[in-house]
Short mmCIF file of C-alpha atoms and ligand atoms in Angstrom, two decimals:
data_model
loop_
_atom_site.label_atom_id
_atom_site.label_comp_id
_atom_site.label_asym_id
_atom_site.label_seq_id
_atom_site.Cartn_x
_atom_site.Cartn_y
_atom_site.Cartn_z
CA UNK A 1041 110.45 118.27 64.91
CA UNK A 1042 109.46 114.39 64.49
CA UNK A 1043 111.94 111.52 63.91
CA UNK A 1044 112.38 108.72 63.32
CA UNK A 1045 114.54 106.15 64.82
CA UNK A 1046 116.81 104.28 62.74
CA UNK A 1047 116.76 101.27 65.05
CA UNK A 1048 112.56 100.45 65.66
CA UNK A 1049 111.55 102.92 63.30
CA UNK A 1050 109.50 104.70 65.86
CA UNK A 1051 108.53 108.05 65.20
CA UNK A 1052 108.80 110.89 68.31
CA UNK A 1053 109.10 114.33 68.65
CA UNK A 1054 112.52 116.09 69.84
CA UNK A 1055 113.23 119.92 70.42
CA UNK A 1056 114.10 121.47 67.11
CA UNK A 1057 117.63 122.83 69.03
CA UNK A 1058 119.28 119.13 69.65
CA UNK A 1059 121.20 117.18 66.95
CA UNK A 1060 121.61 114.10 68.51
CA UNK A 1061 118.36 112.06 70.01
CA UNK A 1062 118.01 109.16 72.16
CA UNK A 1063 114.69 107.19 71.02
CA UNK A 1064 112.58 106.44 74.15
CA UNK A 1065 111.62 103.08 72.65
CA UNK A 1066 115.09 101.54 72.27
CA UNK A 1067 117.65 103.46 73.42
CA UNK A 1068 119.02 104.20 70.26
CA UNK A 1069 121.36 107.43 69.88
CA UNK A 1070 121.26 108.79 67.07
CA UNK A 1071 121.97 111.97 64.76
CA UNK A 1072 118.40 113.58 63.85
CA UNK A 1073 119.69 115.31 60.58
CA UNK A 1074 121.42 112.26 59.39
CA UNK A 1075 119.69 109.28 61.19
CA UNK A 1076 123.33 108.16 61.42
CA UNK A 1077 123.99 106.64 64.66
CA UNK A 1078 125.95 108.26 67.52
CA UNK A 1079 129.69 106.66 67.57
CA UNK A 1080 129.92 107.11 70.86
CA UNK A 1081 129.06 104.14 72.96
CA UNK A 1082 129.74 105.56 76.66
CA UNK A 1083 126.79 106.74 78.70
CA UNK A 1084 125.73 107.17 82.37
CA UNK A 1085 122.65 107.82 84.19
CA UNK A 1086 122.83 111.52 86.07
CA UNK A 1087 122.26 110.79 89.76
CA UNK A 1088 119.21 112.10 91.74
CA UNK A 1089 119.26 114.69 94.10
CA UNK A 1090 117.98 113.25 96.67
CA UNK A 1091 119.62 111.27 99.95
CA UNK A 1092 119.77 107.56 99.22
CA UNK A 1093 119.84 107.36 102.99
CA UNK A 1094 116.46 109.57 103.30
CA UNK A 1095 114.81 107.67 100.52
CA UNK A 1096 116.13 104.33 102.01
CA UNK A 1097 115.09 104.51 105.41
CA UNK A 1098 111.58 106.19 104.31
CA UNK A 1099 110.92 103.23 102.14
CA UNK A 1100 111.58 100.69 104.88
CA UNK A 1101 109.49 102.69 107.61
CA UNK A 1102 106.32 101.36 105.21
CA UNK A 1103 107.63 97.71 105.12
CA UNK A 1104 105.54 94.76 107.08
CA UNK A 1105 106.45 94.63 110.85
CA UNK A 1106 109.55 97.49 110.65
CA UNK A 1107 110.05 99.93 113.42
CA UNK A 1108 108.19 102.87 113.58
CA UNK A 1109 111.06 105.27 114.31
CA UNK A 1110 113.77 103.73 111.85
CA UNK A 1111 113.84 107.25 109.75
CA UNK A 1112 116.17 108.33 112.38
CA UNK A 1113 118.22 104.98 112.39
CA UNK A 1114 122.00 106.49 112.05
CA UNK A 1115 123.65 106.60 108.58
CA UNK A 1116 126.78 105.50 108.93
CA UNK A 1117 127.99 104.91 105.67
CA UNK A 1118 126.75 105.86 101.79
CA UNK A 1119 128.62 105.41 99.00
CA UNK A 1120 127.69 105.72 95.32
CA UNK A 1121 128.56 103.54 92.88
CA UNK A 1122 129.32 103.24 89.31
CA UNK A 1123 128.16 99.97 88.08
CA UNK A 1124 129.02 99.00 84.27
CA UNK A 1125 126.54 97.54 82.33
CA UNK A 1126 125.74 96.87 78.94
CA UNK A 1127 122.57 97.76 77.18
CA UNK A 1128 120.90 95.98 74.14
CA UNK A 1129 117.98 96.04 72.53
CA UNK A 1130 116.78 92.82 70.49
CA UNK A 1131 114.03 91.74 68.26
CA UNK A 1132 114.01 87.67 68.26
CA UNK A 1133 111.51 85.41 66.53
CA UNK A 1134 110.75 82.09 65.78
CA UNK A 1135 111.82 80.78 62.28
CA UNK A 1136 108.75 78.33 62.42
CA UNK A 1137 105.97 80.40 64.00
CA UNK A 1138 105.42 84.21 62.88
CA UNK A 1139 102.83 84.49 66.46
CA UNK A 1140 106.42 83.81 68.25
CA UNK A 1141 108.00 87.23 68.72
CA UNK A 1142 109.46 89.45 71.21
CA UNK A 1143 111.27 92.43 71.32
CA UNK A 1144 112.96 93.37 74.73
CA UNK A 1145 115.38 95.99 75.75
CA UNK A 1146 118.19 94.38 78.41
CA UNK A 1147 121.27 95.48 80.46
CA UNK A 1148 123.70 92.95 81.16
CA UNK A 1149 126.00 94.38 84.15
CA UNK A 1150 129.27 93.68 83.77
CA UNK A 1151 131.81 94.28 86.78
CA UNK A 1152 131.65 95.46 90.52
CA UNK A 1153 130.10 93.82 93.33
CA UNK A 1154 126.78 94.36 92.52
CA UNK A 1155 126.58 92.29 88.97
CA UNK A 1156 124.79 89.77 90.82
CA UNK A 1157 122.54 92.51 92.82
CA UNK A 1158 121.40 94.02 89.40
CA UNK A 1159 120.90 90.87 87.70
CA UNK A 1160 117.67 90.91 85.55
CA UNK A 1161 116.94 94.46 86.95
CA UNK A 1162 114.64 96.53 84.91
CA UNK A 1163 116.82 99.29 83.71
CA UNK A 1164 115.36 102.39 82.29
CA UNK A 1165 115.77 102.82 78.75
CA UNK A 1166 114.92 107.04 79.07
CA UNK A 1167 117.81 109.98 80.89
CA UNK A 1168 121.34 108.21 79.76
CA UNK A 1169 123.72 110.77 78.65
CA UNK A 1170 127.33 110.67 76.62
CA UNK A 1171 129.79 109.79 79.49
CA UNK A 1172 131.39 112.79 81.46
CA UNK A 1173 134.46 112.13 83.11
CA UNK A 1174 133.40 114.69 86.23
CA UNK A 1175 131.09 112.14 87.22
CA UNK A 1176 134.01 109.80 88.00
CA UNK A 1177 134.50 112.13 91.05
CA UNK A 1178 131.03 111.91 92.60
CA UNK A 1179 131.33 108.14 93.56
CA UNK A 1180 133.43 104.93 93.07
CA UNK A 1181 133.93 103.72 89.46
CA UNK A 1182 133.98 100.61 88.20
CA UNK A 1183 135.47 99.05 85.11
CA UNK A 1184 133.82 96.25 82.99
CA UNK A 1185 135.30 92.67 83.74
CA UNK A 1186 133.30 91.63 80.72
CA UNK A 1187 133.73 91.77 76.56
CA UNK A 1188 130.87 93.82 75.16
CA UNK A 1189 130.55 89.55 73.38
CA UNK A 1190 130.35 87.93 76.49
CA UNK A 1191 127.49 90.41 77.44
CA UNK A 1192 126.01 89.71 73.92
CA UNK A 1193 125.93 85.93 74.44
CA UNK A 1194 124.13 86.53 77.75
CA UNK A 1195 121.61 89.09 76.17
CA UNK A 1196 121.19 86.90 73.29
CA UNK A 1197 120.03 83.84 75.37
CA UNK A 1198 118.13 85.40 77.82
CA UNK A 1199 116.21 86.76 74.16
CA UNK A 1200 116.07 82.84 73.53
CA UNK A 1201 114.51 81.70 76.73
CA UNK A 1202 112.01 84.27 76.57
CA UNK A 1203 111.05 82.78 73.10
CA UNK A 1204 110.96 79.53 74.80
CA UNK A 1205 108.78 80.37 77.12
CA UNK A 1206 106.15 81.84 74.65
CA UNK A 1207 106.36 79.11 72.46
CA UNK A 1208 105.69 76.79 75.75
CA UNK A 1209 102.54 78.94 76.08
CA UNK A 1210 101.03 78.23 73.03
CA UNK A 1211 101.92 74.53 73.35
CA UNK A 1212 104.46 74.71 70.24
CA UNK A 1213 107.76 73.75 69.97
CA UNK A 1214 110.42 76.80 69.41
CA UNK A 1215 112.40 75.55 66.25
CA UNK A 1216 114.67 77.74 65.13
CA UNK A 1217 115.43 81.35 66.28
CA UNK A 1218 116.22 84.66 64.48
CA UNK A 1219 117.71 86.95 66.96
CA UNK A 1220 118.57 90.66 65.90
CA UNK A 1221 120.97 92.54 68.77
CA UNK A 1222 121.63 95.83 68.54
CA UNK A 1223 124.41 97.31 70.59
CA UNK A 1224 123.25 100.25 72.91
CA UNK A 1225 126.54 100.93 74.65
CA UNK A 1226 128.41 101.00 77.79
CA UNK A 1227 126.73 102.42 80.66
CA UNK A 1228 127.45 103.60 83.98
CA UNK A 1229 124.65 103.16 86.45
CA UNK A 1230 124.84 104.98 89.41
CA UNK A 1231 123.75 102.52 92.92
CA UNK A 1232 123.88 104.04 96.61
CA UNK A 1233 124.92 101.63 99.06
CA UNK A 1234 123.81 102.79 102.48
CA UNK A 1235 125.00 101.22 105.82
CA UNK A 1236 123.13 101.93 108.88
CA UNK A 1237 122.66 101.55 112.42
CA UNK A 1238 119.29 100.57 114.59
CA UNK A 1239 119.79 98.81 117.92
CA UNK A 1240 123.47 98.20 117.98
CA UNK A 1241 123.49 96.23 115.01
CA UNK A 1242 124.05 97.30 111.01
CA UNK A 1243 122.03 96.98 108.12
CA UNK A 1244 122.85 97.89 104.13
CA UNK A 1245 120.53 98.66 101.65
CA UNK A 1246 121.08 99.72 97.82
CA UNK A 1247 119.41 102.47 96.48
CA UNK A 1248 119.01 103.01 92.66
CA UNK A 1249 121.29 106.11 91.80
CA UNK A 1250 118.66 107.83 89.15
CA UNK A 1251 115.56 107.47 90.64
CA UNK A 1252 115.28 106.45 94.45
CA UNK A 1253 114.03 102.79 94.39
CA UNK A 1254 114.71 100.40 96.63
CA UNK A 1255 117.12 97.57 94.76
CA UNK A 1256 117.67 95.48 97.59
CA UNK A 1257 117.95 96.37 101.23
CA UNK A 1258 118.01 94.91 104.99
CA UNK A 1259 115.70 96.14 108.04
CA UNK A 1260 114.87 94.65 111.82
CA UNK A 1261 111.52 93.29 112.16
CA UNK A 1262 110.04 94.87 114.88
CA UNK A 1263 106.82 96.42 116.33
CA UNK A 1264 104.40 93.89 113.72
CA UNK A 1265 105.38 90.85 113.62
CA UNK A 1266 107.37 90.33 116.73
CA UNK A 1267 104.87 92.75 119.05
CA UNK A 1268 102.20 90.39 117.32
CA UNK A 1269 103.99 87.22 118.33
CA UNK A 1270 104.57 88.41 121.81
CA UNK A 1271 101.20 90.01 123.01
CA UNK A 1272 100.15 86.33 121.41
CA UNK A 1273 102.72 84.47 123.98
CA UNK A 1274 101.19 86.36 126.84
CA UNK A 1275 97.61 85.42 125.60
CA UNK A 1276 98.42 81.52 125.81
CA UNK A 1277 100.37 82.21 129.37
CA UNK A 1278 97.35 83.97 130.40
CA UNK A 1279 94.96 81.09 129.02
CA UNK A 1280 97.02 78.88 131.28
CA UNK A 1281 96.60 80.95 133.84
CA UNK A 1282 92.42 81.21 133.83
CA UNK A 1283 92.37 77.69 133.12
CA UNK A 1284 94.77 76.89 136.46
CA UNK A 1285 92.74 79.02 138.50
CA UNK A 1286 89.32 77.35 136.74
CA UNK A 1287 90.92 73.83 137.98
CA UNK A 1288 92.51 75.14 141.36
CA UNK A 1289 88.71 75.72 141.84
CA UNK A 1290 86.86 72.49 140.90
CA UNK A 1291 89.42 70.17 142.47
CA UNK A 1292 90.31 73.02 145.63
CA UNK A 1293 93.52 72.38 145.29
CA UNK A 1294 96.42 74.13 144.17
CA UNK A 1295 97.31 71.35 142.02
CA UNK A 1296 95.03 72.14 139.01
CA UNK A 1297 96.48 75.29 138.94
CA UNK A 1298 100.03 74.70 138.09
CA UNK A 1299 98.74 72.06 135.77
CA UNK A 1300 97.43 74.58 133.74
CA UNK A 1301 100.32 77.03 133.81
CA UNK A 1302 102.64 74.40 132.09
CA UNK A 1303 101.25 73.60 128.65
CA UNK A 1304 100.31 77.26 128.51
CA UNK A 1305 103.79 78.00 129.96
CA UNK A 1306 105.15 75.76 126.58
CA UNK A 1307 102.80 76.56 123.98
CA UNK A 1308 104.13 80.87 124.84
CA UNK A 1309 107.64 79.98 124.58
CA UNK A 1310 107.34 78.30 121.24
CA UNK A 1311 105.04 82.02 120.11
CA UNK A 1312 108.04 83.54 121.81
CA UNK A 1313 110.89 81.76 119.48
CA UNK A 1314 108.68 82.73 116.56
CA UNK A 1315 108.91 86.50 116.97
CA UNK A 1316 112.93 86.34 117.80
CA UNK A 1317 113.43 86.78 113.82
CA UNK A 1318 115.33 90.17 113.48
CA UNK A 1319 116.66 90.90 109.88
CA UNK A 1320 114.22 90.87 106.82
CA UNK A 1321 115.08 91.21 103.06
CA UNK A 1322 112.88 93.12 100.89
CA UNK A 1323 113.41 95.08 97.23
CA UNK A 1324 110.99 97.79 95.75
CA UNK A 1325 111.68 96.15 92.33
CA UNK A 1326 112.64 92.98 91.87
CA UNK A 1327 111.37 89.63 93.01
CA UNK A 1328 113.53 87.74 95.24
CA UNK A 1329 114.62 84.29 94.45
CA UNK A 1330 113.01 82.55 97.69
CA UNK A 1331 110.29 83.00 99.71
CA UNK A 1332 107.19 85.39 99.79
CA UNK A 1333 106.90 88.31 96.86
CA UNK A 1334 109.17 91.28 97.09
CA UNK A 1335 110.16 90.02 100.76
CA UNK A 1336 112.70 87.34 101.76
CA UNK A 1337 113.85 86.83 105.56
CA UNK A 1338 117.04 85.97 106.40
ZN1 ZN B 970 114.11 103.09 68.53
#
């Protein structure tokens, strides 16, 4: 049957069997005889079945200048998560401009160690369910440090900025705002952290719980960049060599040769130092705050 969602007013199709629908625009639960909204307000994602580790370690075997046989780094620790985070959907437009408008759907985490991690991370709004308590079980659960108001306040101006910004766009100042937040409820997001081991030393990596992407993980840069760098340092040591030898013989002397063999001696140790860096940042998602796109050293 078609419904329609009380919330955005989108229309969608559901199985004629269920009485409660989720609407794939904004998250809204809702009753699909009634249109009455769900009262209950605590969700969670189901995890995937498949081995954050696996998935973690496959991800970083394509990443720029990583070693070719990291999928069979060790595991040595994985541990799932449940991260608490609230979801709202808003509708906010300028009071002065009717061009300025924006409707966004947001999840403001609000407890564990990773509220910083999944900071402005692009939560899906499809697949929550009504909490189950068995899931508690699978992993580590976290409670909220944060009112559902706090969370509002954040959702509300991050809703504002993004106004802000448009109006900047189209050279116009903002004025005022009229922001409409609708609350979407607590969920629990499942996030794998996964420790491992490559070359004596440990790396972590988090790996979204529901579908396999890469939030935020280390890796050692090897074979590219530092290979690279080295097979360059012998090029300039052997540079210095040909031109020694190329001096040795116009002045028949061993003299010219050594004076070759020490710029080119310097200029392969500085290559050398270049290649030494060994950990490297990169996500599958998000951007990270400094340096190149998607990829951050450390
Ligand atoms: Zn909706």
């Amino acid at each position: 049957m078609e419904v329609q969602c009380p919330t955005c007013s989108a229309r969608f199709k559901v199985p004629d069997t269920v009485s409660v629908a989720t609407c794939p625009y904004c998250g809204t639960t809702f009753h699909v005889h009634t249109g009455e909204e769900s009262s209950e307000e605590h969700f969670f994602f189901p995890p995937m079945r498949k081995d954050a580790g696996g998935v973690l370690l496959k991800f970083l075997s394509r990443q720029y200048g990583a070693p070719a046989d990291i999928t069979g780094a060790k595991v040595t620790k994985k541990e799932l998560h449940w991260v608490p985070v609230y979801f709202f959907y808003l509708h906010g437009k300028s009071t002065r401009w009717s061009t300025i408008e924006e409707v966004r759907f947001v999840g403001i985490p609000a407890g564990s160690p990773f509220q910083g991690l999944l900071k402005d991370y692009p939560f899906p709004i499809r697949g929550k369910r009504f909490f189950d308590e068995a899931v508690v079980k699978k992993g580590k659960y976290h409670e909220p440090k944060m009112s559902k108001e706090e969370a509002e306040a954040i959702a509300r101006s991050i809703m504002e900025s993004a106004l802000r910004s448009e109006a900047a766009e189209e050279d116009k100042s903002l004025g005022g705002v009229e922001i409409e937040v609708k609350y979407q409820g607590l969920v629990h997001y499942p996030l794998w952290e996964v420790h491992y081991e490559y070359g004596g030393q440990n790396f972590v990596g988090y790996v979204d719980g529901t579908d396999g992407r890469v939030v935020q993980a280390e890796y050692p840069l090897m074979s590219g960049a530092r290979k690279k760098a080295t097979l360059l340092g012998a090029a300039v040591l052997a540079i210095g060599l040909i031109v020694g030898i190329a001096a040795a013989g116009a002045y028949e002397s061993a003299w010219g040769f050594i004076g070759g063999l020490i710029p080119g001696g310097a200029g392969a140790f500085g290559v050398f130092r270049k290649g030494a860096v060994k950990k490297r940042k990169v996500s599958e998602v998000m951007r990270l705050k400094e340096g190149n796109l998607y990829f951050k050293p450390i």
